[in-house]
C-alpha cells in the first residue's frame, strides 16, 4: 500500500539509500544459503556492529564499546546534564532467520541520529544502543546485552553452553568478542537508567496483525511477559494396546491431550472476558526409543508456555493449569508434571509516549494500530528498570525467525520516520 507521508515524517533520499544498502550488505555477509545466521556473541554479530560503527564514525558521531561489548553511538548535545534520548535494537539472529529482525531497529536508529546531526545542535544528547544477544536461540537466555547494561546479568549465565556447540560457553564467547567478563560477573552497571529520558525501539512485527489490518506501522502498548515450562511430563503406565481395556489404562498421550484441550478451553474463556493471553504447547512427544503402534504410552514430554501483558493473568493461568493437572490425575491416573518454570515479567510501554506517537501518526495521516507485542524485545528491559519506553512495529509478511520475512522498504521508511520523531521529541511528552 502506498502511503503519502508529509515532509516532517519523510526520510531524506540519501539516508533511505544508505538504509537499503545496509540491509543488502548485512544480508550478503551473513546469508547461510537458506537465511540469515548471526550468532549471539559471534564473529558475524561483531562484524555487523563494526559496519554500523564505521558509518557512524564517518558522520562524526561518537562511538564507544561497553564492558558487555554493546556499541554506544552518541550525537552529543549542548547540555550533558540532561537525560539523553535513546533508541536501539540488536543484530544477532536465530539460525536461518530473516534479514530484518533486529537489524531494522538498529538501522532506523542510525538514520535518526544522522538526520538529527544535520540540524542545529540540540541540548539533549541522543544515543543509539546496538545491543548484544537479544535472541535466546544460542544460549537459552534473551536480552543478554541489555541486561548487562543495567547490571542485571546473572553471573551463572556465563557458564551456559552454546545450544549449537556445547564446547563453547557464553562466557568464553563474550570474552572472545571483547567483553570484560569480570565486570559483567560483578554486575557492574554500564548505564545508569537515570541518565536516559526515554527509549524507543523499532522492530518488524512478528505476527500478521498489521498485514491483516492493512496498516504500515503499529504502536506497542506493552510487551507480554511469559511463564515457560520446558520439561513438562505426562506420566502414566505403558501397556499392551490390545489387551488392556480403557478403564484400566493410564494413557499418557490421552492425559496430556486432555490437559492441552482443557487449557485451550480456558484460554478461550479468558479471551472472552477481555484478558490478554496466548498459550502454546511447543513440543509434544513420546520417546521414539519406546513408542510403538501396539503400546499404550506411559510417558509423554511437552513444553508449555503462556504469555500476557498482566502479571495477574500469568499467575491465574498457572493456578488454573495446576488445578487441571490434578483433576486429570484423579480422572485418568496420569500425573501431569509441569516441572521447573522460568518467568519473564511483562513490560508496559509508557502511556505518554504512546499517546505522543499516536498524535504524530494522526497529524501525518499515517494509518496505525495499537497492539501488544507477543514477542520479547530489549525495550522490556529498559521499561522494567524505569526508563520510559516506546516501540514502533513495521508490518512484515510471513512472520519472523524465518528466512521469509518480507518487510516492504517503504513501510520501513514510514516506521523509521516515526521512530525519529518519537525519539527526538518524546522527552517533551514526558513533562
Short mmCIF file of C-alpha atoms in Angstrom, two decimals:
data_model
loop_
_atom_site.label_atom_id
_atom_site.label_comp_id
_atom_site.label_asym_id
_atom_site.label_seq_id
_atom_site.Cartn_x
_atom_site.Cartn_y
_atom_site.Cartn_z
CA UNK A 1 0.00 0.00 0.00
CA UNK A 2 1.43 3.37 -0.99
CA UNK A 3 1.21 5.95 1.76
CA UNK A 4 1.83 9.67 1.27
CA UNK A 5 3.84 10.78 4.30
CA UNK A 6 4.07 14.54 4.96
CA UNK A 7 7.51 16.13 4.74
CA UNK A 8 8.09 16.22 8.53
CA UNK A 9 7.91 12.41 8.54
CA UNK A 10 9.95 11.87 5.41
CA UNK A 11 13.37 10.20 5.29
CA UNK A 12 15.97 12.03 3.20
CA UNK A 13 16.67 10.21 -0.10
CA UNK A 14 20.36 9.71 0.65
CA UNK A 15 19.58 8.23 4.09
CA UNK A 16 16.97 5.96 2.52
CA UNK A 17 19.61 4.79 0.03
CA UNK A 18 22.05 4.19 2.89
CA UNK A 19 19.46 2.05 4.70
CA UNK A 20 18.74 -0.03 1.61
CA UNK A 21 22.47 -0.58 1.08
CA UNK A 22 22.95 -1.59 4.70
CA UNK A 23 20.17 -4.19 4.53
CA UNK A 24 21.74 -5.60 1.36
CA UNK A 25 25.24 -5.61 2.88
CA UNK A 26 24.14 -7.35 6.07
CA UNK A 27 22.27 -9.96 4.08
CA UNK A 28 25.23 -10.67 1.80
CA UNK A 29 27.61 -11.02 4.75
CA UNK A 30 25.55 -13.44 6.81
CA UNK A 31 23.35 -15.38 4.41
CA UNK A 32 23.97 -19.07 5.05
CA UNK A 33 22.33 -20.38 1.88
CA UNK A 34 18.88 -20.53 3.47
CA UNK A 35 18.53 -17.50 5.74
CA UNK A 36 20.48 -15.15 7.97
CA UNK A 37 22.61 -16.70 10.72
CA UNK A 38 24.30 -14.17 13.01
CA UNK A 39 25.27 -15.83 16.27
CA UNK A 40 24.92 -14.17 19.68
CA UNK A 41 28.41 -13.06 20.72
CA UNK A 42 29.72 -14.47 17.48
CA UNK A 43 32.06 -13.01 14.86
CA UNK A 44 29.17 -12.24 12.49
CA UNK A 45 27.39 -10.16 15.13
CA UNK A 46 30.63 -8.25 15.78
CA UNK A 47 31.24 -7.64 12.07
CA UNK A 48 27.72 -6.29 11.63
CA UNK A 49 28.20 -3.95 14.59
CA UNK A 50 31.51 -2.75 13.17
CA UNK A 51 29.76 -1.83 9.92
CA UNK A 52 27.32 0.35 11.83
CA UNK A 53 30.18 1.87 13.84
CA UNK A 54 32.16 2.76 10.70
CA UNK A 55 29.23 4.69 9.21
CA UNK A 56 28.61 6.50 12.49
CA UNK A 57 32.27 7.48 12.91
CA UNK A 58 32.46 8.75 9.35
CA UNK A 59 29.47 11.01 10.11
CA UNK A 60 31.22 12.42 13.17
CA UNK A 61 29.17 10.58 15.80
CA UNK A 62 30.87 9.43 19.00
CA UNK A 63 31.25 5.65 19.34
CA UNK A 64 32.19 3.52 22.36
CA UNK A 65 32.03 -0.13 23.38
CA UNK A 66 30.99 -1.05 26.91
CA UNK A 67 32.10 -3.96 29.08
CA UNK A 68 29.41 -6.22 27.59
CA UNK A 69 30.63 -5.36 24.06
CA UNK A 70 27.48 -3.37 23.34
CA UNK A 71 28.06 -0.48 20.93
CA UNK A 72 27.03 3.03 22.04
CA UNK A 73 26.68 5.69 19.32
CA UNK A 74 26.06 9.24 20.51
CA UNK A 75 25.09 12.56 18.99
CA UNK A 76 26.35 14.90 21.71
CA UNK A 77 24.01 17.62 22.97
CA UNK A 78 25.00 21.00 24.34
CA UNK A 79 23.84 20.16 27.88
CA UNK A 80 25.34 16.85 29.07
CA UNK A 81 23.43 17.15 32.36
CA UNK A 82 20.15 16.47 30.58
CA UNK A 83 18.98 12.84 30.41
CA UNK A 84 19.62 11.57 26.88
CA UNK A 85 17.04 10.33 24.41
CA UNK A 86 17.86 6.77 23.37
CA UNK A 87 16.95 4.16 20.81
CA UNK A 88 18.34 0.80 19.79
CA UNK A 89 17.90 -2.86 18.98
CA UNK A 90 20.00 -5.94 18.24
CA UNK A 91 21.87 -7.51 15.32
CA UNK A 92 22.03 -11.19 16.28
CA UNK A 93 19.59 -13.59 14.63
CA UNK A 94 18.19 -17.05 15.13
CA UNK A 95 19.78 -19.75 12.93
CA UNK A 96 18.49 -19.36 9.37
CA UNK A 97 16.46 -16.31 10.35
CA UNK A 98 15.41 -13.24 8.41
CA UNK A 99 17.23 -10.07 7.41
CA UNK A 100 15.07 -7.57 9.27
CA UNK A 101 14.56 -8.92 12.81
CA UNK A 102 16.64 -6.57 14.98
CA UNK A 103 18.58 -5.01 12.12
CA UNK A 104 15.62 -2.82 11.13
CA UNK A 105 15.67 -1.19 14.56
CA UNK A 106 19.40 -0.56 14.51
CA UNK A 107 19.30 0.94 11.02
CA UNK A 108 16.26 3.10 11.86
CA UNK A 109 18.09 4.42 14.92
CA UNK A 110 21.18 5.20 12.88
CA UNK A 111 19.08 7.13 10.37
CA UNK A 112 17.54 9.13 13.23
CA UNK A 113 20.94 10.19 14.57
CA UNK A 114 22.27 11.02 11.10
CA UNK A 115 19.16 13.12 10.43
CA UNK A 116 19.49 14.97 13.74
CA UNK A 117 23.20 15.62 13.14
CA UNK A 118 22.29 17.69 10.08
CA UNK A 119 20.24 20.18 12.08
CA UNK A 120 21.11 22.66 14.82
CA UNK A 121 22.79 21.09 17.81
CA UNK A 122 20.18 20.31 20.44
CA UNK A 123 20.60 20.48 24.23
CA UNK A 124 19.80 16.80 24.79
CA UNK A 125 22.22 14.08 23.64
CA UNK A 126 20.83 11.21 21.58
CA UNK A 127 22.07 7.63 21.96
CA UNK A 128 21.83 4.57 19.75
CA UNK A 129 22.45 1.29 21.57
CA UNK A 130 23.46 -1.62 19.33
CA UNK A 131 22.81 -4.40 21.81
CA UNK A 132 24.28 -7.87 22.04
CA UNK A 133 22.45 -11.13 22.33
CA UNK A 134 18.74 -10.36 22.27
CA UNK A 135 17.90 -13.80 20.87
CA UNK A 136 17.62 -16.82 23.18
CA UNK A 137 18.32 -19.27 20.35
CA UNK A 138 22.04 -19.59 21.10
CA UNK A 139 22.36 -19.76 24.90
CA UNK A 140 18.78 -20.15 26.07
CA UNK A 141 18.60 -16.65 27.59
CA UNK A 142 17.43 -13.46 25.84
CA UNK A 143 18.36 -9.80 26.44
CA UNK A 144 21.98 -10.51 27.32
CA UNK A 145 23.41 -7.15 26.27
CA UNK A 146 20.59 -5.03 27.64
CA UNK A 147 20.56 -6.99 30.92
CA UNK A 148 24.29 -6.37 31.30
CA UNK A 149 23.77 -2.69 30.52
CA UNK A 150 21.84 -2.25 33.77
CA UNK A 151 23.74 -4.72 35.96
CA UNK A 152 21.07 -7.40 35.68
CA UNK A 153 23.20 -10.09 34.01
CA UNK A 154 23.19 -13.22 36.20
CA UNK A 155 26.82 -14.40 36.53
CA UNK A 156 25.58 -18.01 36.27
CA UNK A 157 24.73 -17.31 32.64
CA UNK A 158 28.44 -17.18 31.81
CA UNK A 159 28.51 -20.98 32.15
CA UNK A 160 25.62 -21.58 29.75
CA UNK A 161 26.66 -23.83 26.84
CA UNK A 162 26.04 -22.78 23.28
CA UNK A 163 22.97 -24.79 22.22
CA UNK A 164 24.54 -25.46 18.81
CA UNK A 165 28.13 -26.02 20.02
CA UNK A 166 28.21 -27.32 23.62
CA UNK A 167 32.01 -26.94 23.74
CA UNK A 168 31.57 -23.14 23.80
CA UNK A 169 30.23 -21.34 26.87
CA UNK A 170 28.64 -17.91 26.85
CA UNK A 171 31.48 -16.52 28.97
CA UNK A 172 34.09 -17.77 26.51
CA UNK A 173 32.17 -16.33 23.56
CA UNK A 174 31.79 -12.98 25.31
CA UNK A 175 35.49 -12.81 26.13
CA UNK A 176 36.39 -13.71 22.54
CA UNK A 177 34.28 -10.83 21.22
CA UNK A 178 35.84 -8.27 23.55
CA UNK A 179 33.60 -8.25 26.63
CA UNK A 180 35.01 -7.67 30.11
CA UNK A 181 33.63 -10.84 31.66
CA UNK A 182 34.85 -9.99 35.16
CA UNK A 183 32.97 -6.67 35.11
CA UNK A 184 29.83 -8.39 33.89
CA UNK A 185 30.11 -11.11 36.57
CA UNK A 186 30.39 -8.35 39.17
CA UNK A 187 27.11 -6.87 37.87
CA UNK A 188 28.74 -3.54 37.15
CA UNK A 189 26.11 -1.05 35.95
CA UNK A 190 27.18 0.12 32.50
CA UNK A 191 24.40 2.70 32.07
CA UNK A 192 22.54 4.49 34.85
CA UNK A 193 18.82 4.48 33.91
CA UNK A 194 18.53 8.00 35.34
CA UNK A 195 20.78 9.28 32.53
CA UNK A 196 18.13 8.38 29.92
CA UNK A 197 14.96 10.39 29.33
CA UNK A 198 13.29 7.64 27.27
CA UNK A 199 13.99 4.72 24.95
CA UNK A 200 12.38 3.92 21.59
CA UNK A 201 12.79 0.70 19.61
CA UNK A 202 11.64 -0.11 16.09
CA UNK A 203 11.07 -3.74 15.16
CA UNK A 204 9.29 -5.71 12.49
CA UNK A 205 6.01 -7.15 13.69
CA UNK A 206 6.44 -10.89 14.20
CA UNK A 207 2.76 -11.68 13.71
CA UNK A 208 0.28 -10.98 10.87
CA UNK A 209 -1.90 -8.34 12.59
CA UNK A 210 -0.64 -5.30 10.67
CA UNK A 211 -0.76 -7.20 7.39
CA UNK A 212 -4.36 -8.22 8.14
CA UNK A 213 -5.30 -4.66 9.14
CA UNK A 214 -3.53 -3.22 6.09
CA UNK A 215 -1.65 -0.58 8.07
CA UNK A 216 2.09 0.04 7.76
CA UNK A 217 3.00 0.68 11.39
CA UNK A 218 1.95 -0.42 14.85
CA UNK A 219 2.35 1.23 18.24
CA UNK A 220 3.05 -1.19 21.06
CA UNK A 221 1.03 -0.94 24.26
CA UNK A 222 3.13 -3.47 26.15
CA UNK A 223 5.40 -6.48 25.82
CA UNK A 224 3.96 -9.72 27.10
CA UNK A 225 5.75 -11.50 29.86
CA UNK A 226 5.85 -15.27 29.81
CA UNK A 227 5.84 -18.32 32.02
CA UNK A 228 7.75 -21.20 30.43
CA UNK A 229 7.93 -24.87 31.40
CA UNK A 230 10.48 -26.60 29.14
CA UNK A 231 10.36 -30.02 30.86
CA UNK A 232 6.71 -30.94 31.24
CA UNK A 233 5.74 -34.61 31.51
CA UNK A 234 2.63 -36.73 31.48
CA UNK A 235 3.42 -39.91 33.41
CA UNK A 236 1.11 -42.89 33.08
CA UNK A 237 1.79 -46.58 32.57
CA UNK A 238 2.90 -48.41 29.45
CA UNK A 239 0.61 -51.28 28.44
CA UNK A 240 -0.36 -53.60 25.60
CA UNK A 241 -2.67 -51.83 23.15
CA UNK A 242 -4.84 -54.85 22.55
CA UNK A 243 -5.02 -56.42 25.96
CA UNK A 244 -5.77 -53.52 28.34
CA UNK A 245 -9.33 -52.08 28.35
CA UNK A 246 -9.99 -48.35 28.53
CA UNK A 247 -10.99 -48.32 32.19
CA UNK A 248 -7.68 -49.82 33.27
CA UNK A 249 -5.47 -47.65 31.11
CA UNK A 250 -3.21 -44.83 32.30
CA UNK A 251 -2.58 -43.42 28.83
CA UNK A 252 -0.01 -40.59 28.94
CA UNK A 253 -0.94 -39.32 25.48
CA UNK A 254 -4.66 -39.03 26.20
CA UNK A 255 -3.92 -37.49 29.59
CA UNK A 256 -1.66 -34.86 28.02
CA UNK A 257 -4.12 -34.27 25.19
CA UNK A 258 -6.92 -33.79 27.72
CA UNK A 259 -4.70 -31.30 29.58
CA UNK A 260 -3.98 -29.37 26.38
CA UNK A 261 -7.64 -29.20 25.37
CA UNK A 262 -8.77 -28.08 28.83
CA UNK A 263 -6.21 -25.28 28.84
CA UNK A 264 -7.28 -24.29 25.32
CA UNK A 265 -10.90 -24.02 26.51
CA UNK A 266 -9.81 -21.90 29.47
CA UNK A 267 -7.74 -19.69 27.16
CA UNK A 268 -10.82 -19.03 25.02
CA UNK A 269 -12.88 -18.19 28.11
CA UNK A 270 -10.27 -15.73 29.38
CA UNK A 271 -10.10 -14.04 25.98
CA UNK A 272 -13.88 -13.66 26.03
CA UNK A 273 -13.50 -11.90 29.38
CA UNK A 274 -11.06 -9.43 27.84
CA UNK A 275 -7.86 -10.90 29.30
CA UNK A 276 -4.63 -10.69 27.29
CA UNK A 277 -3.25 -14.23 26.92
CA UNK A 278 -1.57 -16.59 24.46
CA UNK A 279 -0.67 -20.22 25.20
CA UNK A 280 1.48 -22.75 23.32
CA UNK A 281 2.45 -26.41 23.63
CA UNK A 282 5.64 -26.17 21.56
CA UNK A 283 6.86 -29.78 21.95
CA UNK A 284 4.52 -32.73 22.47
CA UNK A 285 6.14 -36.14 22.00
CA UNK A 286 6.58 -39.69 23.20
CA UNK A 287 10.06 -41.20 23.36
CA UNK A 288 10.96 -42.67 19.93
CA UNK A 289 13.09 -45.27 21.67
CA UNK A 290 9.95 -46.68 23.32
CA UNK A 291 6.83 -45.72 21.42
CA UNK A 292 5.14 -48.19 19.11
CA UNK A 293 1.78 -48.63 17.42
CA UNK A 294 0.92 -51.51 19.74
CA UNK A 295 1.95 -49.81 23.00
CA UNK A 296 -0.18 -47.63 25.26
CA UNK A 297 2.25 -44.80 26.00
CA UNK A 298 3.35 -44.46 29.60
CA UNK A 299 5.33 -41.24 29.24
CA UNK A 300 4.95 -38.07 27.19
CA UNK A 301 7.12 -34.96 27.28
CA UNK A 302 5.93 -31.48 26.44
CA UNK A 303 6.81 -27.83 26.69
CA UNK A 304 4.25 -25.27 27.76
CA UNK A 305 4.37 -21.50 27.82
CA UNK A 306 1.80 -18.79 28.30
CA UNK A 307 2.21 -15.04 27.80
CA UNK A 308 0.33 -11.96 28.92
CA UNK A 309 0.77 -8.24 29.50
CA UNK A 310 -0.60 -8.87 33.01
CA UNK A 311 1.33 -10.50 35.87
CA UNK A 312 -2.02 -11.36 37.47
CA UNK A 313 -3.13 -13.22 34.34
CA UNK A 314 0.16 -15.12 34.21
CA UNK A 315 -0.33 -16.20 37.82
CA UNK A 316 -4.01 -17.05 37.39
CA UNK A 317 -3.39 -19.21 34.34
CA UNK A 318 -0.63 -21.03 36.20
CA UNK A 319 -3.00 -21.82 39.05
CA UNK A 320 -5.62 -22.99 36.56
CA UNK A 321 -3.07 -25.25 34.81
CA UNK A 322 -2.13 -26.84 38.13
CA UNK A 323 -5.78 -27.43 39.02
CA UNK A 324 -6.46 -29.08 35.65
CA UNK A 325 -3.37 -31.27 36.05
CA UNK A 326 -4.60 -32.51 39.43
CA UNK A 327 -8.09 -33.22 38.06
CA UNK A 328 -6.67 -35.26 35.17
CA UNK A 329 -4.58 -37.21 37.66
CA UNK A 330 -7.74 -38.18 39.55
CA UNK A 331 -9.75 -38.99 36.40
CA UNK A 332 -7.16 -40.76 34.26
CA UNK A 333 -4.46 -41.89 36.65
CA UNK A 334 -1.96 -39.85 34.65
CA UNK A 335 0.32 -37.49 36.55
CA UNK A 336 0.86 -34.15 34.79
CA UNK A 337 4.12 -32.53 35.93
CA UNK A 338 4.96 -29.06 34.63
CA UNK A 339 8.49 -29.10 36.01
CA UNK A 340 10.51 -26.02 36.93
CA UNK A 341 9.30 -22.80 35.34
CA UNK A 342 11.08 -19.72 34.06
CA UNK A 343 9.31 -16.36 34.33
CA UNK A 344 9.97 -13.28 32.24
CA UNK A 345 7.98 -10.30 33.52
CA UNK A 346 5.79 -8.23 31.21
CA UNK A 347 6.71 -4.65 30.42
CA UNK A 348 4.32 -1.77 29.89
CA UNK A 349 5.19 0.83 27.31
CA UNK A 350 4.87 4.39 28.55
CA UNK A 351 1.31 5.70 28.03
CA UNK A 352 2.53 9.26 27.44
CA UNK A 353 4.90 8.19 24.70
CA UNK A 354 2.20 6.00 23.18
CA UNK A 355 -0.21 8.95 23.09
CA UNK A 356 2.52 11.13 21.62
CA UNK A 357 3.24 8.57 18.88
CA UNK A 358 -0.47 8.32 18.09
CA UNK A 359 -0.68 12.10 17.79
CA UNK A 360 2.26 12.13 15.38
CA UNK A 361 0.63 9.44 13.25
CA UNK A 362 -2.72 11.25 13.24
CA UNK A 363 -1.15 14.57 12.28
CA UNK A 364 0.76 12.89 9.45
CA UNK A 365 -2.26 10.94 8.20
CA UNK A 366 -0.42 7.70 8.86
CA UNK A 367 -2.68 4.67 9.43
CA UNK A 368 -1.62 2.80 12.54
CA UNK A 369 -2.74 0.15 15.01
CA UNK A 370 -2.15 -0.13 18.77
CA UNK A 371 -1.28 -3.70 19.77
CA UNK A 372 0.57 -5.79 22.32
CA UNK A 373 3.85 -7.45 21.47
CA UNK A 374 3.76 -11.18 21.99
CA UNK A 375 7.48 -11.46 21.36
CA UNK A 376 10.11 -10.12 23.72
CA UNK A 377 12.29 -7.10 22.94
CA UNK A 378 15.12 -5.20 24.60
CA UNK A 379 12.66 -2.35 25.22
CA UNK A 380 11.21 -4.52 28.02
CA UNK A 381 14.49 -4.36 29.94
CA UNK A 382 14.61 -0.55 29.63
CA UNK A 383 11.00 -0.25 30.77
CA UNK A 384 11.45 -2.53 33.76
CA UNK A 385 14.44 -0.55 35.08
CA UNK A 386 12.35 2.63 34.98
CA UNK A 387 13.20 4.15 31.59
CA UNK A 388 10.00 5.28 29.80
CA UNK A 389 9.88 3.15 26.66
CA UNK A 390 8.01 3.04 23.36
CA UNK A 391 8.01 0.66 20.41
CA UNK A 392 7.19 1.08 16.73
CA UNK A 393 6.27 -2.01 14.73
CA UNK A 394 6.63 -2.24 10.95
CA UNK A 395 4.31 -4.67 9.18
CA UNK A 396 6.04 -7.74 7.89
CA UNK A 397 4.60 -10.65 5.96
CA UNK A 398 5.33 -14.32 6.76
CA UNK A 399 6.20 -13.73 10.41
CA UNK A 400 9.72 -13.71 11.81
CA UNK A 401 12.54 -16.02 12.87
CA UNK A 402 12.49 -17.46 9.37
CA UNK A 403 14.07 -16.55 6.01
CA UNK A 404 10.73 -15.41 4.56
CA UNK A 405 10.49 -12.14 6.48
CA UNK A 406 9.02 -9.69 3.97
CA UNK A 407 9.10 -6.10 5.22
CA UNK A 408 8.33 -3.61 2.47
CA UNK A 409 11.05 -0.96 2.29
CA UNK A 410 8.55 1.91 2.09
CA UNK A 411 6.91 0.63 5.28
CA UNK A 412 10.32 0.64 6.93
CA UNK A 413 10.84 4.28 5.94
CA UNK A 414 7.46 5.22 7.45
CA UNK A 415 8.39 3.44 10.67
CA UNK A 416 11.89 4.93 10.73
CA UNK A 417 10.48 8.45 10.34
CA UNK A 418 8.03 7.81 13.17
CA UNK A 419 10.76 6.42 15.43
CA UNK A 420 12.87 9.51 14.72
CA UNK A 421 10.10 11.89 15.75
CA UNK A 422 9.25 9.99 18.96
CA UNK A 423 12.97 9.81 19.77
CA UNK A 424 13.70 13.49 19.19
CA UNK A 425 10.50 14.95 20.69
CA UNK A 426 9.44 12.31 23.20
CA UNK A 427 11.09 13.96 26.20
CA UNK A 428 8.67 16.88 25.87
CA UNK A 429 5.72 14.46 26.06
CA UNK A 430 7.01 13.17 29.39
CA UNK A 431 6.91 16.53 31.19
#
